[in-house]
Structures are given as C-alpha cells and as structure tokens.
Tab-separated table of C-alpha atoms and ligand atoms in Angstrom:
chain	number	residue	atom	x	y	z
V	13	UNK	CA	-14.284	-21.747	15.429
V	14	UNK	CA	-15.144	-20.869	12.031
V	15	UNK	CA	-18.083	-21.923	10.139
V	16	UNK	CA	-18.245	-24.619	7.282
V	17	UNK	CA	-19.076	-21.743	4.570
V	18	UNK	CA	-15.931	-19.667	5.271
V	19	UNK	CA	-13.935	-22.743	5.964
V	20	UNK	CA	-14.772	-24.452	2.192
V	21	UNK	CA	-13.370	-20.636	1.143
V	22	UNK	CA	-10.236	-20.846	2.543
V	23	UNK	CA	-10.008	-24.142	0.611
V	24	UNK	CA	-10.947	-22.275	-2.131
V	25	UNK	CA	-8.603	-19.952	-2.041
V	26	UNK	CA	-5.971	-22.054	-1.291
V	27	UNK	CA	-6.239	-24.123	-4.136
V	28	UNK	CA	-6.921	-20.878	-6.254
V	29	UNK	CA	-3.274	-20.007	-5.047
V	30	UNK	CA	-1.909	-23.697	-5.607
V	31	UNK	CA	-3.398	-23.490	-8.961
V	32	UNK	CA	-1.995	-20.201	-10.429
V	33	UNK	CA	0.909	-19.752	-12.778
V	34	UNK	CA	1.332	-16.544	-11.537
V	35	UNK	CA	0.073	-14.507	-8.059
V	36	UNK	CA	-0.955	-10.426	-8.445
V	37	UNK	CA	-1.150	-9.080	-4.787
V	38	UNK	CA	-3.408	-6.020	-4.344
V	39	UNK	CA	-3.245	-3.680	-1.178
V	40	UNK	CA	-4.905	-1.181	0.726
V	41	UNK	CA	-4.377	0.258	3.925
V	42	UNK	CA	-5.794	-2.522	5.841
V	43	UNK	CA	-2.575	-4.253	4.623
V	44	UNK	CA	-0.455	-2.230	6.923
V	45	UNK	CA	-2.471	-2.356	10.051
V	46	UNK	CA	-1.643	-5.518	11.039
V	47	UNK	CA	2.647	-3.894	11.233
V	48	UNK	CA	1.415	-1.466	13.840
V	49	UNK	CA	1.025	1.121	11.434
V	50	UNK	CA	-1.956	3.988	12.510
V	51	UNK	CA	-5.313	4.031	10.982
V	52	UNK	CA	-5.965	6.844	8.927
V	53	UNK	CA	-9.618	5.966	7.581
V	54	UNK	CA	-11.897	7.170	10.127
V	55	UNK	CA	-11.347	11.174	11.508
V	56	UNK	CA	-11.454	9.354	14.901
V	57	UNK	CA	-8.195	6.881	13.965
V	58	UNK	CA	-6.544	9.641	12.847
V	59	UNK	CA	-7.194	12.564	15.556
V	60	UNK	CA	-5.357	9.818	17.574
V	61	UNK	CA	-2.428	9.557	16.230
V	62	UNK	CA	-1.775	13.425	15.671
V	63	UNK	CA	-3.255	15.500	18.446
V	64	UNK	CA	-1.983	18.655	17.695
V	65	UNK	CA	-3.813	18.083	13.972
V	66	UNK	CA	-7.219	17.307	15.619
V	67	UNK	CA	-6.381	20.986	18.232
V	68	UNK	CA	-6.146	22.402	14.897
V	69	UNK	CA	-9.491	20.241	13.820
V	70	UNK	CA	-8.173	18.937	9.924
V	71	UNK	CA	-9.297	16.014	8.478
V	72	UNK	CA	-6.892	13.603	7.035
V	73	UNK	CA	-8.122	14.771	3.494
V	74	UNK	CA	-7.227	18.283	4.908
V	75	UNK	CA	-4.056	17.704	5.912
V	76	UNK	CA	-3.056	15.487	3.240
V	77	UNK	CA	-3.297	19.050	1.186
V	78	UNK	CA	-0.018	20.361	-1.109
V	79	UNK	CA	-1.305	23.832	0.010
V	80	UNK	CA	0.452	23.115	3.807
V	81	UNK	CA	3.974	23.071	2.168
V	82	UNK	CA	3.702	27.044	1.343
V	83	UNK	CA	0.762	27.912	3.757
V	84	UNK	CA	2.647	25.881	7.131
V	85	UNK	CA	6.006	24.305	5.980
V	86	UNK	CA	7.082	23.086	8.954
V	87	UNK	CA	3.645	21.426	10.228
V	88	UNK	CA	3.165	19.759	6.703
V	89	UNK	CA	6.808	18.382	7.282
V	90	UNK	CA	5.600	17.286	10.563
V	91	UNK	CA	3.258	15.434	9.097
V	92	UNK	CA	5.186	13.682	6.200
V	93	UNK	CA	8.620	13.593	8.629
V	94	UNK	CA	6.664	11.759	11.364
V	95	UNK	CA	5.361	9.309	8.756
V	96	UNK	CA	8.562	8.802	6.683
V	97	UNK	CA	9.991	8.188	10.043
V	98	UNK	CA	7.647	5.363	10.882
V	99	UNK	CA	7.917	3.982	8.241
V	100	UNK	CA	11.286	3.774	7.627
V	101	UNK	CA	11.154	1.713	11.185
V	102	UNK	CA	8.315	-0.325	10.660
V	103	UNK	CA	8.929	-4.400	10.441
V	104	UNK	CA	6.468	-5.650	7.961
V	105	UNK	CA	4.398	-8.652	9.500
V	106	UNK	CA	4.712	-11.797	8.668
V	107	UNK	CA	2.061	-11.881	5.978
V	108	UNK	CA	4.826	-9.624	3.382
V	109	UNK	CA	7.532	-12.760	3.392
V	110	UNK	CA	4.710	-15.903	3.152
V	111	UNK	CA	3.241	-13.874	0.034
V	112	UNK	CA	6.847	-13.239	-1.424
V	113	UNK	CA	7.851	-16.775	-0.801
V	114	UNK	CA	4.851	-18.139	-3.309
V	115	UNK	CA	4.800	-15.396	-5.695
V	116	UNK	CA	8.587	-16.091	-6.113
V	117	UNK	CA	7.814	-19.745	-6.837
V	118	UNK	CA	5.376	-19.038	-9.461
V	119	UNK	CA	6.518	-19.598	-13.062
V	120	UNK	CA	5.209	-15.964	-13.825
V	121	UNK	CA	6.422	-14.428	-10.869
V	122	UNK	CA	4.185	-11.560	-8.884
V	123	UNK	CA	3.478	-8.103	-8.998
V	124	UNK	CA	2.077	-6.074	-6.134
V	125	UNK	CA	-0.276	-3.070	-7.060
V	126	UNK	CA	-1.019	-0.901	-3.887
V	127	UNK	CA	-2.185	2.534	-3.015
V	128	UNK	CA	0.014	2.797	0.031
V	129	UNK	CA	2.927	4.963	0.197
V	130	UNK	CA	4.448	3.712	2.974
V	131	UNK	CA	7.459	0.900	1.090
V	132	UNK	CA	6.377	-1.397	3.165
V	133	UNK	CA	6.413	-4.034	0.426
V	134	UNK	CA	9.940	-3.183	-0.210
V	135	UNK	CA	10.976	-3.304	3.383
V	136	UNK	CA	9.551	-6.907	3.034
V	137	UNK	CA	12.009	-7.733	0.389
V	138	UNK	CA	9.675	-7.095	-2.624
V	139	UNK	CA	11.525	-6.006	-6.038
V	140	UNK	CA	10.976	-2.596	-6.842
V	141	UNK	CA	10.528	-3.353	-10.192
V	142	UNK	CA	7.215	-5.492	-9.964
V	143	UNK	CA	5.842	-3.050	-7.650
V	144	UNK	CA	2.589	-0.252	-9.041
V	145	UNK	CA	2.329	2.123	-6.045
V	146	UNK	CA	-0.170	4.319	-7.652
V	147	UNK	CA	-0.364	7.415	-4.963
V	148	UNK	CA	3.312	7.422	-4.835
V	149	UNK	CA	5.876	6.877	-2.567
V	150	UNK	CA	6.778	8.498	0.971
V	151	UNK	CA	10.138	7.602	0.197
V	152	UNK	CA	10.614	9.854	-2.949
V	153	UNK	CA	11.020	13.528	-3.250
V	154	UNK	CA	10.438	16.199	-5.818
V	155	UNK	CA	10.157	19.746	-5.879
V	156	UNK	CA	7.484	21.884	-4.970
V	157	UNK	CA	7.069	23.703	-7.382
V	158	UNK	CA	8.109	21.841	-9.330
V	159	UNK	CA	10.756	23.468	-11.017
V	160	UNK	CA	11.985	20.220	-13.061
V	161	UNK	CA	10.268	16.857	-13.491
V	162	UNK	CA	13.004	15.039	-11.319
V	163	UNK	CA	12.258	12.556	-8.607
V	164	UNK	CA	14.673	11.696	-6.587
V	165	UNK	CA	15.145	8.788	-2.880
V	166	UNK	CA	14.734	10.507	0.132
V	167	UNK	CA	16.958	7.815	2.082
V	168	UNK	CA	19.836	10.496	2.442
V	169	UNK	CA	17.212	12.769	4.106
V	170	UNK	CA	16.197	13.043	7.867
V	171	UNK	CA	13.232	14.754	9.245
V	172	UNK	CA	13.299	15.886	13.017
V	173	UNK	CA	10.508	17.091	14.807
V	174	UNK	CA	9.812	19.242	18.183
V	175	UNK	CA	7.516	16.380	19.635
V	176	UNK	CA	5.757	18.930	21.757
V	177	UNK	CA	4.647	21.194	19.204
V	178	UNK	CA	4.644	18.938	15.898
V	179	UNK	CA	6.710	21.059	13.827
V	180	UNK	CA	9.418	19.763	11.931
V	181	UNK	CA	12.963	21.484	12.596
V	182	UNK	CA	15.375	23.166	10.507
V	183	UNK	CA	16.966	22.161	7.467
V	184	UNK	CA	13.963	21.068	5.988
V	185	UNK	CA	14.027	18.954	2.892
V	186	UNK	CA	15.237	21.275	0.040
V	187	UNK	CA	14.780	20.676	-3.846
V	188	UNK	CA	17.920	19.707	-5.418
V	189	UNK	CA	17.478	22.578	-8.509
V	190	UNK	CA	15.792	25.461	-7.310
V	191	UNK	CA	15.566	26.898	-3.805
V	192	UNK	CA	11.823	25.766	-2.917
V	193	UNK	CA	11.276	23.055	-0.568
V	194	UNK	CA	11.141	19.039	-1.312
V	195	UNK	CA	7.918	17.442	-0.829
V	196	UNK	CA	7.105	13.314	-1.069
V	197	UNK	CA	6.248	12.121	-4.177
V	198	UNK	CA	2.914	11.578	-2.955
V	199	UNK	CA	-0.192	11.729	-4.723
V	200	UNK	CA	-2.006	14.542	-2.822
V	201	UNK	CA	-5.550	15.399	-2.657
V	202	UNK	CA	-6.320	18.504	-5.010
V	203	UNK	CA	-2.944	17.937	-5.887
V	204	UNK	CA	-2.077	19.608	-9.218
V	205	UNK	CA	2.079	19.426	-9.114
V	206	UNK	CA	2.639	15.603	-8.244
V	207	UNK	CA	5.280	14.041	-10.617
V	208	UNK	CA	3.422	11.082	-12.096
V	209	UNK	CA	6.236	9.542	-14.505
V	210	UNK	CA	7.852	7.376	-11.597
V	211	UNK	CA	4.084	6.018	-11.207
V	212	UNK	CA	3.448	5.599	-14.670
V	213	UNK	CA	6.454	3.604	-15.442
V	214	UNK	CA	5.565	1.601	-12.627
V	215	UNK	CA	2.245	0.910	-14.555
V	216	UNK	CA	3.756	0.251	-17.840
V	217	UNK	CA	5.690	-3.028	-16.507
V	218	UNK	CA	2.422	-4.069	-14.713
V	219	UNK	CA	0.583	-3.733	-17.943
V	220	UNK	CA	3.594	-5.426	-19.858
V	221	UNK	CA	3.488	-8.306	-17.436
V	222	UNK	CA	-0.178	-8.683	-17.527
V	223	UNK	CA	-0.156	-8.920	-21.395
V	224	UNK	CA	2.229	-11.872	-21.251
V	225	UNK	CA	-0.053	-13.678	-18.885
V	226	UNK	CA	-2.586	-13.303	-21.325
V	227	UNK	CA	-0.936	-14.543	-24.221
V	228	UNK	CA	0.673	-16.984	-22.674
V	229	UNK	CA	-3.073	-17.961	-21.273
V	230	UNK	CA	-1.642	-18.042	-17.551
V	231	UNK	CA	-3.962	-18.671	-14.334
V	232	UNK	CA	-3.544	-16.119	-12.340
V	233	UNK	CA	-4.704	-15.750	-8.319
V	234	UNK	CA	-5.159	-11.926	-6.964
V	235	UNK	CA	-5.198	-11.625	-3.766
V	236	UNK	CA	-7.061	-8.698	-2.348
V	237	UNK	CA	-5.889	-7.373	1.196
V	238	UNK	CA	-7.325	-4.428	3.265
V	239	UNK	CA	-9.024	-2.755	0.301
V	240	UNK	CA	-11.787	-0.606	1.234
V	241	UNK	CA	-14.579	0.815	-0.780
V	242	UNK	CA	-14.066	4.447	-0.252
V	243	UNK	CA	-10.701	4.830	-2.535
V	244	UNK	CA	-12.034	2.229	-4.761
V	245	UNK	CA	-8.694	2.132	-7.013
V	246	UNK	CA	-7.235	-0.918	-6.008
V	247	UNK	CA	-10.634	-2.818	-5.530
V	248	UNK	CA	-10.951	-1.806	-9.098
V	249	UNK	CA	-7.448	-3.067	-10.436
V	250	UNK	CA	-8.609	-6.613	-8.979
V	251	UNK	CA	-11.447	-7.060	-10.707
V	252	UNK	CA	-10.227	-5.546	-13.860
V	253	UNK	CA	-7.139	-7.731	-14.640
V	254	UNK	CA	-9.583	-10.873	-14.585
V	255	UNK	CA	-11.513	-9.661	-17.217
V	256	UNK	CA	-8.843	-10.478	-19.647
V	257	UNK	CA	-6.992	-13.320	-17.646
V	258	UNK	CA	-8.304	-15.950	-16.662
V	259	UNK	CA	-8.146	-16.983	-13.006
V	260	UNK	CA	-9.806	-16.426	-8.860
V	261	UNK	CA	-9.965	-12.998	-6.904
V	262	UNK	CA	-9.661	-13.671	-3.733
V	263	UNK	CA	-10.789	-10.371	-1.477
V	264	UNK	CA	-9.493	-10.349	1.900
V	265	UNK	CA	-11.158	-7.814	4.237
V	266	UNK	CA	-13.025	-7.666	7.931
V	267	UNK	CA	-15.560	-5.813	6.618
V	268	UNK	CA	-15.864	-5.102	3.238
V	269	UNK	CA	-15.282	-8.433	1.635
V	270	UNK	CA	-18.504	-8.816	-1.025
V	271	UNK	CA	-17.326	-10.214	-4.306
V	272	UNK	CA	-19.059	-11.437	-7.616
V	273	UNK	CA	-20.017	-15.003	-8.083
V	274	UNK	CA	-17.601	-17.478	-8.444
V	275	UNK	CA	-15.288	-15.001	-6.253
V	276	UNK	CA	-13.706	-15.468	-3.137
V	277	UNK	CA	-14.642	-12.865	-0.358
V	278	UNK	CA	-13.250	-13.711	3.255
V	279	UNK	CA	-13.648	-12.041	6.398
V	280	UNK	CA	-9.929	-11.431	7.846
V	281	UNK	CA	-7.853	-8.765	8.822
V	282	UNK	CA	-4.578	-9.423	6.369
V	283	UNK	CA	-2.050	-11.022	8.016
V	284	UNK	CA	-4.635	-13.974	9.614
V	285	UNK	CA	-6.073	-13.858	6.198
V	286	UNK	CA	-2.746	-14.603	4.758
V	287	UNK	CA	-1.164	-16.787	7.187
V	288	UNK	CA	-4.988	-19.335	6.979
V	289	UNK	CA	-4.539	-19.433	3.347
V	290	UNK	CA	-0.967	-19.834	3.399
V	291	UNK	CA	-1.706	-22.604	5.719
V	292	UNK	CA	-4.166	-24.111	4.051
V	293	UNK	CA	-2.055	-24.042	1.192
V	294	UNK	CA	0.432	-25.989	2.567
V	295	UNK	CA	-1.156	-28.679	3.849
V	296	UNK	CA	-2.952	-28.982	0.256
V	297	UNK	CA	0.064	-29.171	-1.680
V	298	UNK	CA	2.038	-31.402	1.005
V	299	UNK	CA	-1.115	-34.058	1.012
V	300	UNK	CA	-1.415	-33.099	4.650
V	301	UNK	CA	-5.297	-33.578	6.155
V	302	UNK	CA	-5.423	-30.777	8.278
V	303	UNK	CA	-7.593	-32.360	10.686
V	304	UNK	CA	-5.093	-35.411	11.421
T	401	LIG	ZN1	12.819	22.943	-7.578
C-alpha cells in the first residue's frame, strides 16, 4: 500500500505528463537495472559480475581506464566485449515502449538525454536522432590512438571471450586507418583520446530542440529515471532545461529522489515508476476513477 503523500505525486506527475506539449526523458544507470543489466555503482555490484576483475582487485573506475587497451589488450576487450555482448542481447523492459508511446504523441515530440552507453534506448525503438548519450556509445568504435577523428558502428564487429580466463580472443577489434586497435567510443575516465564530435552533435539537436520549446513557450515534463548523485550530469541536465522552459521535473529514484519545491521526487525503481505513472496517466486522460 502506498501512502496518501506519494499517492497525490503520482497524480502529480501524471497530470504533469498529460499536461506537456512535449516529454524530455533523462537516464541513469538505474534505468537499465530493471532489463537485467549488472550494477556497476557499488565495488561490491561490480566484483560480482567480473570475478576475475575483483582477483585482480580494480575498481570499476580502474578498469574503466583507456590505459588497459595498450597496458592489457585483451582483458580491456574482455571487459568492453562482454558488455557490448550484453547489450547487444538485452530486451529493454517495458518502461522504454510506454515512454516512447507518449513522447511520440506529444506535439513536440521527445528527446532522451542519458549517460548510459549501453543503446538500450535504441533497442527500444528510440530515434537516434533525438537521443544525447553524453559518455558515448558501446556501440561505436574509434581508434586508439587516434590516428583520425573517425567514428565508426561496431555492429559488423564480434567480440569472443575465453570465459575461464576473461580475455578476449583473437582478431581483436582493429582501427579501420592505422594498425592500432579499436576501442568504444566511450567516454573513459582520465580519458584524454575519446572522439567527442558524435556526442556533441548529439547535443547540438538537443539544444536546437530545446530552443524551439522555448520560443514556442511549450510545457514540457522531464522525467528523471535512475539518476544518482555521484555522476551528477544528468541530474544536472534536468534541472537545467527548466530554468528556461517552463514545465514539472519529475525525479524517479529508490533512493535518491529529493527535488526542489514544486518538484516531483518519487521513490521507484524505473520501470514501476514508469508503468504507476503511465497508469495513472491513463486513467486521468480516459476519465477512469481508479478506485471504481
Ligand atoms: Zn587508427
């Protein structure tokens, strides 16, 4: 049962979403959970899934290091293979196609801003062109070098690795103009040769879109999903586009859910979040009384 407070703010944000013109969906890992994807936030979470990482006792912030692709090739392809594999496999939940569906429906459309790499969104039928993935994408490549400034799909690339010893086998991804090796177009941490221009396109359509909300004095709900405090960019990007449209955050988030007055903050992993809103929203908009 859930409490009057934080059932009055699912009405809230239900009519927040009923009421926009447009929808701006932010995500953080917490979004990608609820799929079956690992953990990472946490050393425990992650020592789980990769036990021959914790043997070798790295953090995720270790591992996640551009150094591994000339210091241990074939363990930092491990890494990125194993994930790219996943991912590639992963069926988004059903959260990804209820948030399409109203976004679509919206007279100024959606665009998703999120700081995971994993394509997820695009699995889920998302356009790629209202999409800001601002650490990248596991499903790019560039050089490591780099030797040129290109970025190119991985989807003709396959990554296998020796289960037993986590380290990825022969051919390894190979830049397409210079001998080094390919590595994901990832944002890395202490990462000084990530290709940002696929990133920063990405940005200049979100800003483009934004601008015409503004002019065009638009109501615009962001939803907030799985966002956590410690990488604080997409938490950020929420509250900043309201500052110049007009319109409701609402933060979705088991833990970390405090917002500023006026705000919506409620307590849900993402896909319950999304499917009681979506709900709610429903029954709203269809005159239903969801207590008949
Ligand atoms: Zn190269």
């Amino acid at each position: 049962m859930m409490d009057k407070d934080a059932d009055d703010k699912l009405r809230q944000a239900a009519e927040a979403i009923n009421a926009a013109d447009a929808l701006l969906i932010t995500a953080g890992a917490g979004m990608g959970v609820d799929s079956g994807l690992p953990d990472f936030r946490g050393t425990q979470g992650f020592w789980r899934t990769y036990p021959v990482i914790a043997k070798l006792g790295l953090s995720f912030e270790e591992m996640a290091s551009p150094a591994w692709f000339k210091e241990n090739p074939h363990l930092a392809w491990a890494f990125y293979g194993h994930r790219l594999n996943l991912y590639r496999k992963t069926v988004p939940h059903q959260g990804f196609s209820r948030l399409l569906e109203i976004g679509s429906a919206k007279p100024g459309g959606y665009f998703v801003f999120t700081s995971n790499v994993d394509g997820q969104f695009q699995r889920a039928g998302f356009a790629a062109e209202r999409m800001v993935e601002c650490h990248g994408s596991i499903h790019h490549l560039q050089c490591t070098a780099p030797c040129a400034d290109e970025i190119w799909d991985a989807e003709s690339e396959t990554v296998n690795i020796e289960e037993s010893t986590f380290r990825a086998l022969e051919p390894l991804p190979r830049c397409r103009n210079c001998p080094a090796l390919a590595r994901p177009n990832i944002l890395m941490f202490g990462d000084w040769s990530w290709l940002g221009h696929r990133t920063d396109a990405q940005q200049q359509r979100f800003a483009g879109w934004l601008n015409g909300l503004a002019k065009s004095s638009a109501k615009l709900a962001v939803i907030e999903l799985g966002a956590g405090s410690a990488i604080p960019t997409v938490r950020h990007t929420s509250e900043r586009v309201l500052q110049s449209i007009r319109g409701a955050l609402i933060r979705i988030n088991p833990q970390e859910n405090s917002v500023a007055v006026g705000q919506i903050g409620l307590p849900f992993g993402a896909a319950e979040g999304i499917r009681r809103i979506c709900d709610c929203a429903e029954n709203l908009a269809g005159g239903v009384n969801p207590r008949d």
